[in-house]
Amino acid sequence: MDFILSVIDAINTALWDYALLFLLCGTGIYFTIRLKFIQVRKFTEGFRRLFGGLKLNGKKAGADGMSSFQALTTAIAAQVGTGNIAGAATAIVSGGPGAIFWMWVSAFFGMATIFAEAVLAQKYKTTVEGEVTGGPIYYIRAAFQGKLGKFLAVFFSIAVILALGFMGNMVQSNSIGVAMESAFGVPAVAAGVVVAIIAGFIFLGGVKRIAWVTEKIVPFMALFYIVGCVIILCMNYAAVGEAFRQIFVMAFAPQSVAGGVMGITVQKAMRFGVARGLFSNEAGMGSTPHAHAMAKVKKPQDQGIMAMMGVFIDTFIILTLTALVILTSGVLSSGKTGTELAQAAFHASFGYAGDVFIAVCIFFFAFSTIVGWYFFGQTNVKALFGKKAVKVYALLVVVFVVVGSAQQVDLVWNLSDMFNGLMVIPNLLGLLALSSIVVKLAQDRDNTRLTSEHFEDNTERRETTND
């Protein structure tokens, strides 16, 4: 067992510490340049679409898909998980406060990548047994014809099912079990059973119920966490300026800040910041396109713009707030890391209420991720084995949720990381192979809008002249 763990750990190190950092960031930079900094040009429009679609009683999802907002909340449900609490803490401990700056950089370029993912998911979505579906498995097949395309698509799908549907959801349920036991004394396995029952009820309701749940939970959980963080930052307002100074200075000169963690280098700050950021917002990983493919929009590009908001909310808001709370609470030197460090930060300001606050947030973050990851896996199960296999898959996920809540098995955790990394490769290959189509669709949208605005301007001028 130790040998297997060491091999998997070596693979994860090679993937996440080296190969994927260059591949994911490189892809983001490539699309940023080719799409003429679309994350900047379309940012205002993205926010307008986000708040314009914010309806808790919006259109019902069904076999023909979801609303654009429901697709986004389903994607965010998966993006905003326990990594938003533990990830920021781990990045700061391992890479210093400067890691947060590099987390922002990776997220900025990741917004262009996720735009491409959502556009292609929309472009190549299809109907399977009367239900709209889509995701990387379909645009990978379109990018590579013949046996290569089939192999890459199947490889991707199997990796998603294992990494997210099974092992990933064990990780999330374990986080819930630990949080409930430490904060309320509820046995972890009991919490796992309750989560599994609720999740199973949602799973069996299909796309309609998943969309209904995520559009209710995601805005609430995000607002709840943001308010809690803002209150702490108001309490620690005198330290906020210093926290930002550490983030920017230590991104380039880690040892220049007094009290900084010894041994931190620029390379470490970049490595841990980029890795944690990409792992959290999932840009380029091929997970969120499953949700964005379901959106009912006029043009694929419309959902691409909406998808960018998911990365912004995940990294620039949620992860950043977590980091600022940790840096302003004076707990960085406690020797703790991950969720424990975040808990210590909230405890420093709220006392026992801080422990309860984090436990509640972890529950919602992890539970919403379970729902989102289940849905991503379901799409691939349906593509590989047909609609009849979905119920079997749902049952297995429920079992894995219960088992995961009761015990943390290092092998499962490491395998989840490994398959998460492996699924990125065929997805990025598909994105790069179809990059010209992404660029064309983005240009078509810009041209259409310019033509529309030109027509409206001419109409107004004629009406003014007639008057």
CSV table of C-alpha atoms in Angstrom, one decimal:
chain,number,residue,atom,x,y,z
A,1,MET,CA,0.0,0.0,0.0
A,2,ASP,CA,2.8,2.4,0.9
A,3,PHE,CA,4.4,1.8,-2.5
A,4,ILE,CA,1.1,2.5,-4.4
A,5,LEU,CA,0.7,5.7,-2.4
A,6,SER,CA,4.2,6.8,-3.2
A,7,VAL,CA,3.7,6.2,-6.9
A,8,ILE,CA,0.4,8.1,-7.0
A,9,ASP,CA,1.9,10.9,-5.0
A,10,ALA,CA,4.8,11.1,-7.5
A,11,ILE,CA,2.3,11.3,-10.3
A,12,ASN,CA,0.3,14.0,-8.6
A,13,THR,CA,3.5,16.0,-7.9
A,14,ALA,CA,4.4,15.8,-11.6
A,15,LEU,CA,0.9,16.8,-12.7
A,16,TRP,CA,-0.1,19.5,-10.3
A,17,ASP,CA,3.2,21.1,-9.4
A,18,TYR,CA,4.6,21.2,-12.9
A,19,ALA,CA,2.8,19.9,-16.0
A,20,LEU,CA,-0.7,21.3,-15.3
A,21,LEU,CA,0.5,24.6,-14.1
A,22,PHE,CA,2.1,25.3,-17.4
A,23,LEU,CA,-0.6,23.7,-19.5
A,24,LEU,CA,-3.5,25.4,-17.7
A,25,CYS,CA,-1.9,28.8,-17.4
A,26,GLY,CA,-0.5,28.6,-21.0
A,27,THR,CA,-4.0,27.7,-22.4
A,28,GLY,CA,-5.5,30.7,-20.4
A,29,ILE,CA,-2.9,33.1,-21.8
A,30,TYR,CA,-3.4,31.7,-25.3
A,31,PHE,CA,-7.1,32.2,-25.3
A,32,THR,CA,-6.8,35.6,-23.5
A,33,ILE,CA,-4.6,36.9,-26.4
A,34,ARG,CA,-6.7,35.3,-29.2
A,35,LEU,CA,-10.0,36.5,-27.7
A,36,LYS,CA,-8.5,40.0,-27.2
A,37,PHE,CA,-8.8,40.0,-23.4
A,38,ILE,CA,-12.4,39.0,-23.4
A,39,GLN,CA,-12.5,38.7,-19.6
A,40,VAL,CA,-11.9,42.5,-19.5
A,41,ARG,CA,-14.0,43.5,-22.5
A,42,LYS,CA,-17.1,41.5,-21.5
A,43,PHE,CA,-16.8,41.8,-17.7
A,44,THR,CA,-19.5,44.4,-17.3
A,45,GLU,CA,-21.8,42.5,-19.6
A,46,GLY,CA,-21.2,39.4,-17.6
A,47,PHE,CA,-22.2,41.1,-14.3
A,48,ARG,CA,-25.3,42.5,-16.0
A,49,ARG,CA,-26.3,39.0,-17.2
A,50,LEU,CA,-25.5,37.6,-13.7
A,51,PHE,CA,-27.7,39.9,-11.8
A,52,GLY,CA,-30.3,40.0,-14.6
A,53,GLY,CA,-30.7,36.3,-14.3
A,54,LEU,CA,-30.9,36.2,-10.5
A,55,LYS,CA,-34.4,34.8,-10.0
A,56,LEU,CA,-35.1,32.3,-7.2
A,57,ASN,CA,-38.3,31.3,-9.0
A,58,GLY,CA,-37.1,31.4,-12.5
A,59,LYS,CA,-37.9,29.1,-15.4
A,60,LYS,CA,-38.1,25.4,-14.6
A,61,ALA,CA,-35.4,23.2,-15.9
A,62,GLY,CA,-36.3,20.1,-17.9
A,63,ALA,CA,-35.3,17.8,-20.7
A,64,ASP,CA,-34.7,20.8,-22.9
A,65,GLY,CA,-32.1,22.3,-20.5
A,66,MET,CA,-31.8,25.0,-17.8
A,67,SER,CA,-31.9,28.8,-17.7
A,68,SER,CA,-28.5,30.5,-18.1
A,69,PHE,CA,-28.5,31.4,-14.4
A,70,GLN,CA,-29.3,27.9,-13.3
A,71,ALA,CA,-26.5,26.5,-15.4
A,72,LEU,CA,-24.1,29.0,-13.8
A,73,THR,CA,-25.3,28.2,-10.3
A,74,THR,CA,-24.8,24.5,-11.0
A,75,ALA,CA,-21.3,25.2,-12.2
A,76,ILE,CA,-20.6,27.4,-9.1
A,77,ALA,CA,-22.0,24.7,-6.9
A,78,ALA,CA,-19.1,22.6,-8.0
A,79,GLN,CA,-16.5,25.3,-8.1
A,80,VAL,CA,-17.2,26.7,-4.6
A,81,GLY,CA,-16.4,23.8,-2.3
A,82,THR,CA,-14.3,23.1,0.8
A,83,GLY,CA,-11.2,24.2,-1.3
A,84,ASN,CA,-12.4,27.8,-1.0
A,85,ILE,CA,-11.8,27.5,2.8
A,86,ALA,CA,-8.9,25.0,2.9
A,87,GLY,CA,-7.4,25.9,-0.4
A,88,ALA,CA,-6.6,29.5,0.5
A,89,ALA,CA,-5.2,28.5,3.8
A,90,THR,CA,-3.0,25.9,2.3
A,91,ALA,CA,-1.7,28.2,-0.4
A,92,ILE,CA,-0.8,30.9,2.2
A,93,VAL,CA,1.0,28.4,4.5
A,94,SER,CA,2.9,26.7,1.7
A,95,GLY,CA,3.6,29.7,-0.6
A,96,GLY,CA,3.2,32.7,1.7
A,97,PRO,CA,0.7,35.6,1.3
A,98,GLY,CA,2.2,36.2,-2.1
A,99,ALA,CA,0.5,33.0,-3.3
A,100,ILE,CA,-2.8,34.9,-3.3
A,101,PHE,CA,-1.5,37.3,-6.0
A,102,TRP,CA,-0.6,34.3,-8.2
A,103,MET,CA,-4.0,32.8,-7.5
A,104,TRP,CA,-5.5,36.0,-8.9
A,105,VAL,CA,-3.3,35.8,-12.0
A,106,SER,CA,-4.2,32.2,-12.7
A,107,ALA,CA,-7.9,33.0,-12.3
A,108,PHE,CA,-7.7,36.0,-14.6
A,109,PHE,CA,-6.4,33.9,-17.5
A,110,GLY,CA,-8.7,31.0,-16.4
A,111,MET,CA,-11.7,33.3,-17.2
A,112,ALA,CA,-10.7,33.1,-20.9
A,113,THR,CA,-10.3,29.3,-20.7
A,114,ILE,CA,-13.7,28.8,-19.1
A,115,PHE,CA,-15.3,31.1,-21.8
A,116,ALA,CA,-13.9,28.7,-24.4
A,117,GLU,CA,-15.2,25.6,-22.5
A,118,ALA,CA,-18.7,27.0,-22.2
A,119,VAL,CA,-18.8,28.1,-25.8
A,120,LEU,CA,-17.8,24.7,-27.1
A,121,ALA,CA,-20.1,22.9,-24.7
A,122,GLN,CA,-23.0,25.0,-26.2
A,123,LYS,CA,-21.8,24.5,-29.8
A,124,TYR,CA,-21.5,20.7,-29.6
A,125,LYS,CA,-24.4,19.9,-27.1
A,126,THR,CA,-26.7,17.2,-28.3
A,127,THR,CA,-29.8,15.2,-27.4
A,128,VAL,CA,-29.6,11.8,-25.8
A,129,GLU,CA,-32.8,9.8,-25.4
A,130,GLY,CA,-34.9,13.0,-25.5
A,131,GLU,CA,-32.8,15.0,-23.1
A,132,VAL,CA,-30.3,17.8,-23.9
A,133,THR,CA,-26.8,17.0,-22.8
A,134,GLY,CA,-23.3,18.2,-23.5
A,135,GLY,CA,-19.7,18.5,-22.2
A,136,PRO,CA,-16.1,17.9,-23.2
A,137,ILE,CA,-16.8,14.3,-24.3
A,138,TYR,CA,-18.8,15.8,-27.3
A,139,TYR,CA,-16.4,18.5,-28.3
A,140,ILE,CA,-13.4,16.2,-27.9
A,141,ARG,CA,-15.0,13.8,-30.4
A,142,ALA,CA,-15.6,16.8,-32.7
A,143,ALA,CA,-12.0,17.9,-32.4
A,144,PHE,CA,-10.4,14.5,-33.1
A,145,GLN,CA,-12.0,12.1,-35.5
A,146,GLY,CA,-11.6,8.4,-35.5
A,147,LYS,CA,-10.0,6.2,-32.8
A,148,LEU,CA,-8.0,9.0,-31.2
A,149,GLY,CA,-11.1,11.1,-30.6
A,150,LYS,CA,-13.0,8.2,-29.2
A,151,PHE,CA,-10.1,7.2,-26.9
A,152,LEU,CA,-9.6,10.7,-25.5
A,153,ALA,CA,-13.4,11.2,-25.0
A,154,VAL,CA,-13.8,7.9,-23.2
A,155,PHE,CA,-10.7,8.5,-21.1
A,156,PHE,CA,-12.0,11.9,-20.1
A,157,SER,CA,-15.4,10.5,-19.2
A,158,ILE,CA,-14.0,7.7,-17.0
A,159,ALA,CA,-11.7,10.1,-15.3
A,160,VAL,CA,-14.6,12.5,-14.5
A,161,ILE,CA,-16.8,9.7,-13.2
A,162,LEU,CA,-14.1,8.4,-10.9
A,163,ALA,CA,-12.5,11.7,-9.8
A,164,LEU,CA,-15.7,13.7,-9.2
A,165,GLY,CA,-18.7,11.3,-9.0
A,166,PHE,CA,-17.1,8.7,-6.7
A,167,MET,CA,-13.8,9.7,-5.0
A,168,GLY,CA,-14.3,13.4,-5.1
A,169,ASN,CA,-17.7,13.2,-3.4
A,170,MET,CA,-16.1,11.0,-0.7
A,171,VAL,CA,-13.7,13.9,0.0
A,172,GLN,CA,-16.6,16.3,0.2
A,173,SER,CA,-18.7,14.1,2.5
A,174,ASN,CA,-15.7,13.6,4.8
A,175,SER,CA,-15.3,17.3,5.1
A,176,ILE,CA,-19.0,17.5,6.2
A,177,GLY,CA,-18.6,14.7,8.7
A,178,VAL,CA,-15.5,16.2,10.3
A,179,ALA,CA,-17.1,19.6,10.5
A,180,MET,CA,-20.3,18.4,12.0
A,181,GLU,CA,-18.5,16.2,14.6
A,182,SER,CA,-16.1,18.9,15.7
A,183,ALA,CA,-18.6,21.7,15.9
A,184,PHE,CA,-21.8,20.0,17.1
A,185,GLY,CA,-20.6,16.5,18.3
A,186,VAL,CA,-22.7,14.8,15.7
A,187,PRO,CA,-21.1,11.5,14.7
A,188,ALA,CA,-19.5,11.8,11.2
A,189,VAL,CA,-21.2,8.7,9.9
A,190,ALA,CA,-24.6,10.0,11.0
A,191,ALA,CA,-24.0,13.3,9.2
A,192,GLY,CA,-23.0,11.2,6.2
A,193,VAL,CA,-26.2,9.2,6.2
A,194,VAL,CA,-28.3,12.4,6.4
A,195,VAL,CA,-26.3,14.0,3.5
A,196,ALA,CA,-26.7,10.8,1.4
A,197,ILE,CA,-30.4,10.7,1.9
A,198,ILE,CA,-30.9,14.4,0.9
A,199,ALA,CA,-28.5,14.0,-2.0
A,200,GLY,CA,-30.2,10.8,-3.2
A,201,PHE,CA,-33.6,12.6,-3.2
A,202,ILE,CA,-32.1,15.4,-5.4
A,203,PHE,CA,-30.3,12.9,-7.7
A,204,LEU,CA,-33.5,11.0,-8.4
A,205,GLY,CA,-35.2,14.3,-9.4
A,206,GLY,CA,-32.9,14.6,-12.4
A,207,VAL,CA,-31.9,17.9,-14.0
A,208,LYS,CA,-35.0,19.7,-13.0
A,209,ARG,CA,-34.4,19.1,-9.2
A,210,ILE,CA,-30.7,19.7,-9.4
A,211,ALA,CA,-31.2,23.1,-11.1
A,212,TRP,CA,-33.9,24.0,-8.6
A,213,VAL,CA,-31.7,23.2,-5.7
A,214,THR,CA,-28.5,24.9,-6.9
A,215,GLU,CA,-30.2,28.2,-7.9
A,216,LYS,CA,-31.6,28.3,-4.3
A,217,ILE,CA,-28.5,27.2,-2.4
A,218,VAL,CA,-25.6,28.9,-4.2
A,219,PRO,CA,-26.7,32.5,-3.9
A,220,PHE,CA,-27.6,31.9,-0.2
A,221,MET,CA,-24.4,30.2,0.8
A,222,ALA,CA,-22.2,32.7,-1.1
A,223,LEU,CA,-24.0,35.6,0.6
A,224,PHE,CA,-23.9,34.0,4.0
A,225,TYR,CA,-20.1,33.4,3.8
A,226,ILE,CA,-19.3,36.8,2.3
A,227,VAL,CA,-21.2,38.6,5.0
A,228,GLY,CA,-19.4,36.6,7.7
A,229,CYS,CA,-16.0,37.4,6.1
A,230,VAL,CA,-16.9,41.1,5.7
A,231,ILE,CA,-17.9,41.4,9.4
A,232,ILE,CA,-14.5,40.0,10.4
A,233,LEU,CA,-12.6,42.3,8.1
A,234,CYS,CA,-14.5,45.3,9.6
A,235,MET,CA,-13.5,44.1,13.0
A,236,ASN,CA,-9.9,43.8,11.8
A,237,TYR,CA,-10.0,46.8,9.5
A,238,ALA,CA,-6.6,48.1,10.8
A,239,ALA,CA,-4.8,45.0,9.5
A,240,VAL,CA,-6.5,44.9,6.0
A,241,GLY,CA,-4.0,47.3,4.4
A,242,GLU,CA,-1.1,45.3,5.7
A,243,ALA,CA,-2.6,42.1,4.4
A,244,PHE,CA,-2.8,43.5,0.9
A,245,ARG,CA,0.7,44.8,1.2
A,246,GLN,CA,2.0,41.3,2.1
A,247,ILE,CA,0.1,39.8,-0.8
A,248,PHE,CA,1.6,42.1,-3.4
A,249,VAL,CA,5.1,42.4,-1.9
A,250,MET,CA,5.6,38.7,-1.1
A,251,ALA,CA,4.5,37.7,-4.6
A,252,PHE,CA,7.8,39.0,-5.8
A,253,ALA,CA,10.0,39.3,-2.7
A,254,PRO,CA,8.8,36.8,-0.1
A,255,GLN,CA,11.6,37.4,2.4
A,256,SER,CA,11.2,41.2,2.4
A,257,VAL,CA,8.3,41.1,4.7
A,258,ALA,CA,9.1,40.8,8.4
A,259,GLY,CA,7.6,37.8,10.0
A,260,GLY,CA,7.2,36.0,6.7
A,261,VAL,CA,7.4,32.2,6.6
A,262,MET,CA,11.1,31.2,6.2
A,263,GLY,CA,12.0,29.2,3.1
A,264,ILE,CA,9.3,30.8,0.9
A,265,THR,CA,10.5,31.7,-2.6
A,266,VAL,CA,8.8,33.4,-5.5
A,267,GLN,CA,8.7,30.0,-7.2
A,268,LYS,CA,6.8,28.5,-4.2
A,269,ALA,CA,4.4,31.4,-4.1
A,270,MET,CA,3.6,31.0,-7.8
A,271,ARG,CA,3.4,27.2,-7.6
A,272,PHE,CA,1.0,27.0,-4.7
A,273,GLY,CA,-1.0,30.0,-5.6
A,274,VAL,CA,-1.6,28.9,-9.2
A,275,ALA,CA,-2.2,25.3,-8.3
A,276,ARG,CA,-4.8,26.1,-5.5
A,277,GLY,CA,-6.5,28.7,-7.7
A,278,LEU,CA,-6.9,26.4,-10.7
A,279,PHE,CA,-8.0,23.5,-8.5
A,280,SER,CA,-10.7,25.6,-6.9
A,281,ASN,CA,-12.2,27.5,-9.9
A,282,GLU,CA,-11.8,24.4,-12.2
A,283,ALA,CA,-11.1,26.5,-15.3
A,284,GLY,CA,-9.8,24.2,-17.9
A,285,MET,CA,-10.5,21.0,-16.0
A,286,GLY,CA,-13.5,20.1,-18.1
A,287,SER,CA,-16.0,19.9,-15.3
A,288,THR,CA,-18.2,23.0,-15.5
A,289,PRO,CA,-18.9,22.7,-19.3
A,290,HIS,CA,-21.4,19.9,-18.4
A,291,ALA,CA,-23.5,22.5,-16.7
A,292,HIS,CA,-23.0,25.3,-19.2
A,293,ALA,CA,-24.0,23.0,-22.1
A,294,MET,CA,-27.5,22.8,-20.5
A,295,ALA,CA,-28.1,26.6,-20.7
A,296,LYS,CA,-30.9,27.8,-22.9
A,297,VAL,CA,-29.3,30.8,-24.6
A,298,LYS,CA,-29.6,32.4,-28.0
A,299,LYS,CA,-25.9,32.0,-28.8
A,300,PRO,CA,-23.1,29.9,-27.4
A,301,GLN,CA,-21.1,33.0,-26.7
A,302,ASP,CA,-23.7,34.3,-24.3
A,303,GLN,CA,-23.1,31.4,-21.9
A,304,GLY,CA,-19.3,31.8,-22.3
A,305,ILE,CA,-19.6,35.3,-20.9
A,306,MET,CA,-21.8,34.0,-18.0
A,307,ALA,CA,-19.3,31.2,-17.3
A,308,MET,CA,-16.5,33.8,-16.6
A,309,MET,CA,-18.5,35.1,-13.7
A,310,GLY,CA,-18.2,31.7,-12.0
A,311,VAL,CA,-14.4,32.0,-11.9
A,312,PHE,CA,-14.6,35.6,-10.7
A,313,ILE,CA,-16.9,34.7,-7.8
A,314,ASP,CA,-15.0,31.6,-6.8
A,315,THR,CA,-11.5,33.1,-6.8
A,316,PHE,CA,-11.6,36.9,-6.7
A,317,ILE,CA,-14.4,37.0,-4.1
A,318,ILE,CA,-14.7,33.8,-2.0
A,319,LEU,CA,-11.0,32.7,-2.0
A,320,THR,CA,-9.8,36.3,-1.5
A,321,LEU,CA,-12.1,36.9,1.4
A,322,THR,CA,-10.9,33.7,3.1
A,323,ALA,CA,-7.3,34.7,2.6
A,324,LEU,CA,-7.9,38.2,4.0
A,325,VAL,CA,-9.6,36.8,7.1
A,326,ILE,CA,-6.7,34.5,7.7
A,327,LEU,CA,-4.1,37.3,7.2
A,328,THR,CA,-5.9,39.8,9.4
A,329,SER,CA,-6.7,37.5,12.2
A,330,GLY,CA,-3.1,36.9,13.4
A,331,VAL,CA,-3.3,33.1,13.2
A,332,LEU,CA,-0.8,32.4,10.4
A,333,SER,CA,2.0,31.6,12.9
A,334,SER,CA,-0.2,29.1,14.7
A,335,GLY,CA,1.4,26.1,12.9
A,336,LYS,CA,-2.0,25.1,11.5
A,337,THR,CA,-3.0,24.6,7.9
A,338,GLY,CA,-5.9,23.9,5.7
A,339,THR,CA,-9.4,24.0,7.2
A,340,GLU,CA,-7.9,24.1,10.8
A,341,LEU,CA,-6.2,27.4,10.0
A,342,ALA,CA,-9.4,28.9,8.6
A,343,GLN,CA,-11.3,27.7,11.6
A,344,ALA,CA,-8.7,29.3,13.9
A,345,ALA,CA,-9.1,32.6,12.0
A,346,PHE,CA,-12.9,32.7,12.4
A,347,HIS,CA,-12.6,31.5,16.0
A,348,ALA,CA,-10.2,34.4,16.8
A,349,SER,CA,-13.0,36.9,15.9
A,350,PHE,CA,-16.2,35.1,16.6
A,351,GLY,CA,-15.1,32.6,19.4
A,352,TYR,CA,-17.2,29.4,19.4
A,353,ALA,CA,-19.6,31.0,17.0
A,354,GLY,CA,-16.8,31.0,14.5
A,355,ASP,CA,-16.5,27.3,14.7
A,356,VAL,CA,-20.2,26.9,14.1
A,357,PHE,CA,-20.0,29.4,11.2
A,358,ILE,CA,-17.3,27.4,9.5
A,359,ALA,CA,-19.1,24.1,10.1
A,360,VAL,CA,-22.3,25.5,8.5
A,361,CYS,CA,-20.3,27.0,5.5
A,362,ILE,CA,-18.4,23.7,5.0
A,363,PHE,CA,-21.7,21.8,5.0
A,364,PHE,CA,-23.3,24.0,2.3
A,365,PHE,CA,-20.1,24.3,0.2
A,366,ALA,CA,-19.4,20.6,0.3
A,367,PHE,CA,-23.0,19.6,-0.2
A,368,SER,CA,-23.5,21.8,-3.2
A,369,THR,CA,-20.2,20.4,-4.7
A,370,ILE,CA,-21.6,16.9,-4.2
A,371,VAL,CA,-24.7,17.8,-6.2
A,372,GLY,CA,-22.6,19.5,-8.9
A,373,TRP,CA,-20.0,16.8,-9.2
A,374,TYR,CA,-22.7,14.1,-9.3
A,375,PHE,CA,-24.4,15.9,-12.2
A,376,PHE,CA,-21.1,16.1,-14.1
A,377,GLY,CA,-20.5,12.4,-13.7
A,378,GLN,CA,-24.1,11.6,-14.6
A,379,THR,CA,-23.6,13.3,-18.0
A,380,ASN,CA,-20.7,11.1,-18.8
A,381,VAL,CA,-22.4,7.9,-17.5
A,382,LYS,CA,-25.3,8.7,-19.8
A,383,ALA,CA,-23.0,9.2,-22.7
A,384,LEU,CA,-21.0,6.0,-22.2
A,385,PHE,CA,-23.7,3.6,-20.9
A,386,GLY,CA,-27.1,5.1,-21.7
A,387,LYS,CA,-29.9,6.6,-19.5
A,388,LYS,CA,-30.7,3.3,-17.7
A,389,ALA,CA,-27.3,3.3,-16.1
A,390,VAL,CA,-27.9,6.7,-14.3
A,391,LYS,CA,-29.9,5.1,-11.4
A,392,VAL,CA,-27.2,2.6,-10.7
A,393,TYR,CA,-24.6,5.5,-10.8
A,394,ALA,CA,-26.8,7.5,-8.4
A,395,LEU,CA,-27.0,4.6,-5.9
A,396,LEU,CA,-23.3,4.1,-6.0
A,397,VAL,CA,-22.6,7.8,-5.4
A,398,VAL,CA,-24.9,7.7,-2.3
A,399,VAL,CA,-23.0,4.8,-1.0
A,400,PHE,CA,-19.7,6.5,-1.6
A,401,VAL,CA,-21.0,9.6,0.3
A,402,VAL,CA,-21.8,7.6,3.4
A,403,VAL,CA,-18.5,5.7,3.3
A,404,GLY,CA,-16.5,8.9,2.7
A,405,SER,CA,-18.0,10.6,5.7
A,406,ALA,CA,-16.9,7.9,8.1
A,407,GLN,CA,-13.2,7.7,7.2
A,408,GLN,CA,-10.5,9.4,5.4
A,409,VAL,CA,-8.5,7.0,3.2
A,410,ASP,CA,-5.3,8.6,1.9
A,411,LEU,CA,-5.4,6.4,-1.2
A,412,VAL,CA,-8.9,7.6,-2.2
A,413,TRP,CA,-7.8,11.3,-1.7
A,414,ASN,CA,-4.7,10.9,-3.7
A,415,LEU,CA,-6.5,9.0,-6.5
A,416,SER,CA,-9.1,11.8,-6.6
A,417,ASP,CA,-6.3,14.4,-7.2
A,418,MET,CA,-4.7,12.2,-9.8
A,419,PHE,CA,-7.8,11.6,-11.9
A,420,ASN,CA,-8.7,15.3,-11.5
A,421,GLY,CA,-5.3,16.1,-13.1
A,422,LEU,CA,-5.6,13.4,-15.8
A,423,MET,CA,-9.0,14.6,-17.1
A,424,VAL,CA,-7.5,18.0,-17.8
A,425,ILE,CA,-5.2,16.8,-20.5
A,426,PRO,CA,-7.8,15.6,-23.1
A,427,ASN,CA,-10.0,18.6,-22.3
A,428,LEU,CA,-7.2,21.1,-23.0
A,429,LEU,CA,-6.3,19.2,-26.2
A,430,GLY,CA,-9.9,19.6,-27.4
A,431,LEU,CA,-10.0,23.2,-26.5
A,432,LEU,CA,-6.8,24.0,-28.3
A,433,ALA,CA,-7.8,22.0,-31.4
A,434,LEU,CA,-11.1,23.9,-31.6
A,435,SER,CA,-9.7,27.3,-30.7
A,436,SER,CA,-10.4,28.8,-34.1
A,437,ILE,CA,-14.1,28.0,-33.7
A,438,VAL,CA,-14.1,29.7,-30.3
A,439,VAL,CA,-12.5,32.8,-31.8
A,440,LYS,CA,-14.9,32.8,-34.7
A,441,LEU,CA,-17.9,32.6,-32.5
A,442,ALA,CA,-16.6,35.4,-30.3
A,443,GLN,CA,-16.0,37.6,-33.3
A,444,ASP,CA,-19.4,36.8,-34.7
A,445,ARG,CA,-21.0,38.0,-31.5
A,446,ASP,CA,-18.9,41.2,-31.5
A,447,ASN,CA,-19.8,41.9,-35.2
A,448,THR,CA,-23.5,41.2,-34.6
A,449,ARG,CA,-23.6,43.6,-31.7
A,450,LEU,CA,-21.7,46.3,-33.6
A,451,THR,CA,-24.1,45.9,-36.5
A,452,SER,CA,-27.1,46.1,-34.2
A,453,GLU,CA,-25.8,49.2,-32.5
A,454,HIS,CA,-25.0,50.8,-35.9
A,455,PHE,CA,-28.5,50.1,-37.0
A,456,GLU,CA,-30.0,51.6,-33.9
A,457,ASP,CA,-27.8,54.7,-34.2
A,458,ASN,CA,-28.9,55.2,-37.8
A,459,THR,CA,-32.5,54.7,-36.9
A,460,GLU,CA,-32.3,57.4,-34.1
A,461,ARG,CA,-30.6,59.8,-36.5
A,462,ARG,CA,-33.3,59.3,-39.2
A,463,GLU,CA,-36.0,59.9,-36.5
A,464,THR,CA,-34.3,63.0,-35.3
A,465,THR,CA,-33.9,64.3,-38.9
A,466,ASN,CA,-37.6,63.7,-39.6
A,467,ASP,CA,-38.6,65.5,-36.4
